[in-house]
């Protein structure tokens, strides 16, 4: 079974530039999550999708971050314009169904962003 | 609101000795608790979970965790540590009664196993 795919693995940009990350979840997983992991901290949820609908985006900085999952499969997370404090690893995860609290999350390897 | 605390930033243990990584939680209802491991430059991998039933849960790579409702703890344990167990360990919680399905993670504990 293929795992969660993310790209790019690494990205270096200057502040005020834009960047986009892509995620393809495990086939059949209805729920997709984007987490931000700053060095030395635990993952912080940015946005959670159930199919192509947003379940929670309360911690997404909407003035600069956006995410979409138009066809309920793969997803894109965009940052525009980037700030120095956005330097982090962006983790995508999927699970069968967010309405099942017992399910574990399956994570991709992450996209490491460095903002100079 | 649900929360998870991992009181130790780092745990050091000698190979062959038992290890414990601590986790406490706060929820409004019955918790669903998880442990994940993260190796360098990799995503998080699921280790084990407590949903209901036996308080001692067994998981991958010989790890186990003990759920203690009175102490609101879910400590990760292994009887004999390996150097290859060195990694970041994250505790996570999903609150059943709170209405939120969002998994919340602790800040992580770095486990270092010395040869």
mmCIF file of C-alpha atoms in Angstrom:
data_model
loop_
_atom_site.group_PDB
_atom_site.id
_atom_site.type_symbol
_atom_site.label_atom_id
_atom_site.label_comp_id
_atom_site.label_asym_id
_atom_site.label_seq_id
_atom_site.Cartn_x
_atom_site.Cartn_y
_atom_site.Cartn_z
ATOM 1 C CA UNK A 1 0.000 0.000 0.000
ATOM 2 C CA UNK A 2 1.441 3.363 -0.998
ATOM 3 C CA UNK A 3 1.895 5.859 1.805
ATOM 4 C CA UNK A 4 1.181 9.574 1.983
ATOM 5 C CA UNK A 5 3.151 11.402 -0.703
ATOM 6 C CA UNK A 6 4.390 14.953 -0.276
ATOM 7 C CA UNK A 7 6.411 17.311 -2.460
ATOM 8 C CA UNK A 8 8.726 19.078 -2.510
ATOM 9 C CA UNK A 9 10.803 17.630 0.352
ATOM 10 C CA UNK A 10 12.815 20.825 0.723
ATOM 11 C CA UNK A 11 12.194 24.429 -0.278
ATOM 12 C CA UNK A 12 14.202 27.588 0.360
ATOM 13 C CA UNK A 13 12.625 30.964 -0.408
ATOM 14 C CA UNK A 14 13.086 34.582 0.579
ATOM 15 C CA UNK A 15 10.558 36.380 2.741
ATOM 16 C CA UNK A 16 7.562 37.792 0.898
ATOM 17 C CA UNK A 17 7.836 35.094 -1.780
ATOM 18 C CA UNK A 18 5.187 32.422 -2.244
ATOM 19 C CA UNK A 19 5.395 28.635 -1.956
ATOM 20 C CA UNK A 20 3.065 25.695 -2.499
ATOM 21 C CA UNK A 21 3.146 22.184 -1.069
ATOM 22 C CA UNK A 22 1.351 19.183 -2.482
ATOM 23 C CA UNK A 23 0.007 16.097 -0.738
ATOM 24 C CA UNK A 24 -1.536 12.872 -1.990
ATOM 25 C CA UNK A 25 -3.109 10.826 0.833
ATOM 26 C CA UNK A 26 -3.481 7.080 1.103
ATOM 27 C CA UNK A 27 -6.084 5.800 -1.315
ATOM 28 C CA UNK A 28 -9.522 5.641 0.300
ATOM 29 C CA UNK A 29 -8.707 7.947 3.194
ATOM 30 C CA UNK A 30 -11.461 10.518 3.523
ATOM 31 C CA UNK A 31 -9.669 12.788 5.983
ATOM 32 C CA UNK A 32 -6.594 14.877 5.216
ATOM 33 C CA UNK A 33 -4.651 17.037 7.661
ATOM 34 C CA UNK A 34 -1.964 19.688 7.274
ATOM 35 C CA UNK A 35 0.265 20.202 10.309
ATOM 36 C CA UNK A 36 3.037 22.739 10.926
ATOM 37 C CA UNK A 37 5.998 21.467 12.942
ATOM 38 C CA UNK A 38 8.429 24.136 14.089
ATOM 39 C CA UNK A 39 11.816 22.894 15.292
ATOM 40 C CA UNK A 40 11.596 21.673 18.886
ATOM 41 C CA UNK A 41 7.811 21.675 18.984
ATOM 42 C CA UNK A 42 5.027 19.194 18.394
ATOM 43 C CA UNK A 43 2.905 19.280 15.242
ATOM 44 C CA UNK A 44 0.246 22.002 15.192
ATOM 45 C CA UNK A 45 -2.857 21.444 13.104
ATOM 46 C CA UNK A 46 -3.400 24.032 10.363
ATOM 47 C CA UNK A 47 -6.390 22.561 8.552
ATOM 48 C CA UNK A 48 -8.418 19.352 8.439
ATOM 49 C CA UNK A 49 -10.495 18.192 5.464
ATOM 50 C CA UNK A 50 -13.211 15.548 5.354
ATOM 51 C CA UNK A 51 -13.422 14.667 1.649
ATOM 52 C CA UNK A 52 -13.433 18.110 -0.020
ATOM 53 C CA UNK A 53 -14.965 19.985 2.922
ATOM 54 C CA UNK A 54 -13.133 21.828 5.685
ATOM 55 C CA UNK A 55 -13.659 20.369 9.181
ATOM 56 C CA UNK A 56 -11.413 22.782 11.054
ATOM 57 C CA UNK A 57 -9.177 25.656 9.981
ATOM 58 C CA UNK A 58 -9.239 27.667 13.185
ATOM 59 C CA UNK A 59 -5.428 27.764 13.464
ATOM 60 C CA UNK A 60 -4.726 28.554 9.820
ATOM 61 C CA UNK A 61 -3.342 32.112 9.363
ATOM 62 C CA UNK A 62 -5.806 32.952 6.648
ATOM 63 C CA UNK A 63 -4.179 36.240 5.701
ATOM 64 C CA UNK A 64 -1.269 34.329 4.193
ATOM 65 C CA UNK A 65 -2.073 30.591 4.212
ATOM 66 C CA UNK A 66 -4.599 28.830 2.004
ATOM 67 C CA UNK A 67 -5.379 25.192 1.329
ATOM 68 C CA UNK A 68 -7.666 23.311 -0.976
ATOM 69 C CA UNK A 69 -8.751 19.757 -1.669
ATOM 70 C CA UNK A 70 -10.970 20.296 -4.664
ATOM 71 C CA UNK A 71 -11.705 16.716 -5.729
ATOM 72 C CA UNK A 72 -11.486 15.184 -2.273
ATOM 73 C CA UNK A 73 -8.199 13.443 -2.989
ATOM 74 C CA UNK A 74 -4.941 15.382 -3.172
ATOM 75 C CA UNK A 75 -4.410 18.752 -1.536
ATOM 76 C CA UNK A 76 -2.308 21.889 -1.894
ATOM 77 C CA UNK A 77 -1.155 24.207 0.890
ATOM 78 C CA UNK A 78 -0.006 27.665 -0.174
ATOM 79 C CA UNK A 79 1.804 30.425 1.694
ATOM 80 C CA UNK A 80 1.785 33.929 0.233
ATOM 81 C CA UNK A 81 3.651 36.028 1.268
ATOM 82 C CA UNK A 82 6.009 33.999 3.417
ATOM 83 C CA UNK A 83 7.459 35.305 6.682
ATOM 84 C CA UNK A 84 10.607 34.231 8.513
ATOM 85 C CA UNK A 85 8.492 32.557 11.209
ATOM 86 C CA UNK A 86 6.948 30.236 8.605
ATOM 87 C CA UNK A 87 10.192 28.245 8.525
ATOM 88 C CA UNK A 88 9.053 24.783 9.579
ATOM 89 C CA UNK A 89 8.271 21.293 8.368
ATOM 90 C CA UNK A 90 4.802 21.000 6.849
ATOM 91 C CA UNK A 91 3.383 17.560 7.475
ATOM 92 C CA UNK A 92 0.480 16.068 5.608
ATOM 93 C CA UNK A 93 -1.435 13.182 7.167
ATOM 94 C CA UNK A 94 -4.498 11.146 6.309
ATOM 95 C CA UNK A 95 -6.902 8.856 8.105
ATOM 96 C CA UNK A 96 -9.868 6.765 7.081
ATOM 97 C CA UNK A 97 -12.559 9.054 8.516
ATOM 98 C CA UNK A 98 -12.339 11.908 10.987
ATOM 99 C CA UNK A 99 -15.694 10.875 12.452
ATOM 100 C CA UNK A 100 -13.914 7.789 13.806
ATOM 101 C CA UNK A 101 -11.916 9.004 16.779
ATOM 102 C CA UNK A 102 -10.163 5.669 17.138
ATOM 103 C CA UNK A 103 -8.249 5.910 13.896
ATOM 104 C CA UNK A 104 -4.562 6.688 13.776
ATOM 105 C CA UNK A 105 -3.024 9.164 11.367
ATOM 106 C CA UNK A 106 -0.659 8.204 8.560
ATOM 107 C CA UNK A 107 1.968 10.867 7.871
ATOM 108 C CA UNK A 108 4.021 11.798 4.855
ATOM 109 C CA UNK A 109 7.716 12.569 5.203
ATOM 110 C CA UNK A 110 7.081 16.302 5.295
ATOM 111 C CA UNK A 111 8.130 19.381 3.339
ATOM 112 C CA UNK A 112 10.861 21.424 5.011
ATOM 113 C CA UNK A 113 10.527 25.158 4.349
ATOM 114 C CA UNK A 114 13.320 27.643 5.023
ATOM 115 C CA UNK A 115 12.459 31.325 4.686
ATOM 116 C CA UNK A 116 15.477 33.651 4.409
ATOM 117 C CA UNK B 1 -10.149 21.988 25.533
ATOM 118 C CA UNK B 2 -8.010 18.907 25.245
ATOM 119 C CA UNK B 3 -4.270 19.043 25.883
ATOM 120 C CA UNK B 4 -1.262 16.787 26.209
ATOM 121 C CA UNK B 5 1.868 17.329 28.268
ATOM 122 C CA UNK B 6 5.206 15.610 27.869
ATOM 123 C CA UNK B 7 7.192 16.850 30.877
ATOM 124 C CA UNK B 8 10.622 15.694 29.692
ATOM 125 C CA UNK B 9 12.376 17.237 26.707
ATOM 126 C CA UNK B 10 14.912 14.426 26.696
ATOM 127 C CA UNK B 11 15.264 10.956 28.157
ATOM 128 C CA UNK B 12 18.613 9.198 28.291
ATOM 129 C CA UNK B 13 18.898 5.456 28.857
ATOM 130 C CA UNK B 14 21.564 2.803 28.397
ATOM 131 C CA UNK B 15 20.995 0.045 25.868
ATOM 132 C CA UNK B 16 19.378 -2.969 27.493
ATOM 133 C CA UNK B 17 17.798 -0.962 30.299
ATOM 134 C CA UNK B 18 14.057 -0.310 30.568
ATOM 135 C CA UNK B 19 12.766 3.013 29.298
ATOM 136 C CA UNK B 20 9.800 5.215 30.135
ATOM 137 C CA UNK B 21 8.599 8.290 28.246
ATOM 138 C CA UNK B 22 5.969 10.215 30.158
ATOM 139 C CA UNK B 23 2.678 11.696 28.957
ATOM 140 C CA UNK B 24 -0.219 13.269 30.818
ATOM 141 C CA UNK B 25 -3.440 14.506 29.296
ATOM 142 C CA UNK B 26 -6.431 16.700 29.962
ATOM 143 C CA UNK B 27 -9.798 16.079 28.314
ATOM 144 C CA UNK B 28 -13.447 16.719 29.082
ATOM 145 C CA UNK B 29 -14.619 13.200 28.319
ATOM 146 C CA UNK B 30 -13.113 9.783 27.698
ATOM 147 C CA UNK B 31 -9.804 10.046 25.880
ATOM 148 C CA UNK B 32 -8.429 8.229 22.919
ATOM 149 C CA UNK B 33 -4.623 8.230 23.342
ATOM 150 C CA UNK B 34 -1.866 7.612 20.833
ATOM 151 C CA UNK B 35 1.920 7.400 20.649
ATOM 152 C CA UNK B 36 3.895 8.240 17.507
ATOM 153 C CA UNK B 37 7.624 8.070 16.756
ATOM 154 C CA UNK B 38 9.601 10.362 14.449
ATOM 155 C CA UNK B 39 13.021 9.453 13.101
ATOM 156 C CA UNK B 40 15.296 12.211 11.697
ATOM 157 C CA UNK B 41 13.966 13.821 8.515
ATOM 158 C CA UNK B 42 10.934 11.535 8.472
ATOM 159 C CA UNK B 43 7.241 11.902 9.183
ATOM 160 C CA UNK B 44 5.551 10.553 12.293
ATOM 161 C CA UNK B 45 4.804 6.827 12.523
ATOM 162 C CA UNK B 46 2.034 5.325 14.622
ATOM 163 C CA UNK B 47 3.207 3.124 17.521
ATOM 164 C CA UNK B 48 0.143 2.254 19.571
ATOM 165 C CA UNK B 49 -3.182 3.519 20.871
ATOM 166 C CA UNK B 50 -5.547 3.182 23.809
ATOM 167 C CA UNK B 51 -9.242 3.193 23.002
ATOM 168 C CA UNK B 52 -10.895 1.110 25.709
ATOM 169 C CA UNK B 53 -10.410 -2.092 27.660
ATOM 170 C CA UNK B 54 -7.104 -3.351 29.055
ATOM 171 C CA UNK B 55 -5.047 -0.516 30.504
ATOM 172 C CA UNK B 56 -1.808 -2.013 29.143
ATOM 173 C CA UNK B 57 -1.551 -1.592 25.406
ATOM 174 C CA UNK B 58 1.075 -3.293 23.263
ATOM 175 C CA UNK B 59 2.353 -1.800 20.023
ATOM 176 C CA UNK B 60 5.077 -1.879 17.408
ATOM 177 C CA UNK B 61 8.787 -2.584 18.018
ATOM 178 C CA UNK B 62 8.207 -4.009 21.512
ATOM 179 C CA UNK B 63 6.731 -0.800 22.936
ATOM 180 C CA UNK B 64 3.815 -0.750 25.340
ATOM 181 C CA UNK B 65 1.925 1.949 27.189
ATOM 182 C CA UNK B 66 -0.066 2.007 30.390
ATOM 183 C CA UNK B 67 -3.276 4.014 30.660
ATOM 184 C CA UNK B 68 -3.926 5.359 34.156
ATOM 185 C CA UNK B 69 -7.235 7.198 34.416
ATOM 186 C CA UNK B 70 -6.787 8.411 37.999
ATOM 187 C CA UNK B 71 -3.412 9.966 37.182
ATOM 188 C CA UNK B 72 -4.490 11.015 33.641
ATOM 189 C CA UNK B 73 -1.312 9.483 32.294
ATOM 190 C CA UNK B 74 -0.345 7.337 29.321
ATOM 191 C CA UNK B 75 3.357 6.556 29.724
ATOM 192 C CA UNK B 76 5.272 4.763 26.975
ATOM 193 C CA UNK B 77 7.492 1.891 28.073
ATOM 194 C CA UNK B 78 9.867 -0.734 26.759
ATOM 195 C CA UNK B 79 11.529 -3.447 28.873
ATOM 196 C CA UNK B 80 14.888 -3.327 27.057
ATOM 197 C CA UNK B 81 15.993 -0.307 25.032
ATOM 198 C CA UNK B 82 17.862 -0.518 21.727
ATOM 199 C CA UNK B 83 20.156 2.111 20.213
ATOM 200 C CA UNK B 84 17.810 2.109 17.209
ATOM 201 C CA UNK B 85 14.974 3.323 19.481
ATOM 202 C CA UNK B 86 16.658 6.735 19.596
ATOM 203 C CA UNK B 87 14.108 9.145 18.091
ATOM 204 C CA UNK B 88 11.468 11.759 18.915
ATOM 205 C CA UNK B 89 8.329 10.429 20.595
ATOM 206 C CA UNK B 90 4.986 12.238 20.522
ATOM 207 C CA UNK B 91 1.922 11.598 22.626
ATOM 208 C CA UNK B 92 -1.447 12.597 21.143
ATOM 209 C CA UNK B 93 -5.053 12.691 22.317
ATOM 210 C CA UNK B 94 -8.479 12.758 20.690
ATOM 211 C CA UNK B 95 -11.283 13.700 23.050
ATOM 212 C CA UNK B 96 -14.382 11.546 22.582
ATOM 213 C CA UNK B 97 -16.908 13.763 24.352
ATOM 214 C CA UNK B 98 -15.591 17.166 23.461
ATOM 215 C CA UNK B 99 -17.016 17.152 19.968
ATOM 216 C CA UNK B 100 -13.646 17.858 18.458
ATOM 217 C CA UNK B 101 -12.089 15.217 16.266
ATOM 218 C CA UNK B 102 -8.786 17.044 16.023
ATOM 219 C CA UNK B 103 -5.764 15.051 17.178
ATOM 220 C CA UNK B 104 -3.676 17.189 19.541
ATOM 221 C CA UNK B 105 0.018 16.437 19.947
ATOM 222 C CA UNK B 106 2.446 17.020 22.793
ATOM 223 C CA UNK B 107 5.726 18.850 22.213
ATOM 224 C CA UNK B 108 7.692 15.615 21.961
ATOM 225 C CA UNK B 109 10.396 13.846 23.966
ATOM 226 C CA UNK B 110 13.793 13.048 22.527
ATOM 227 C CA UNK B 111 14.856 9.534 23.510
ATOM 228 C CA UNK B 112 18.583 8.855 23.407
ATOM 229 C CA UNK B 113 19.741 5.294 23.937
ATOM 230 C CA UNK B 114 23.459 4.996 24.657
ATOM 231 C CA UNK B 115 25.435 1.897 23.579
#
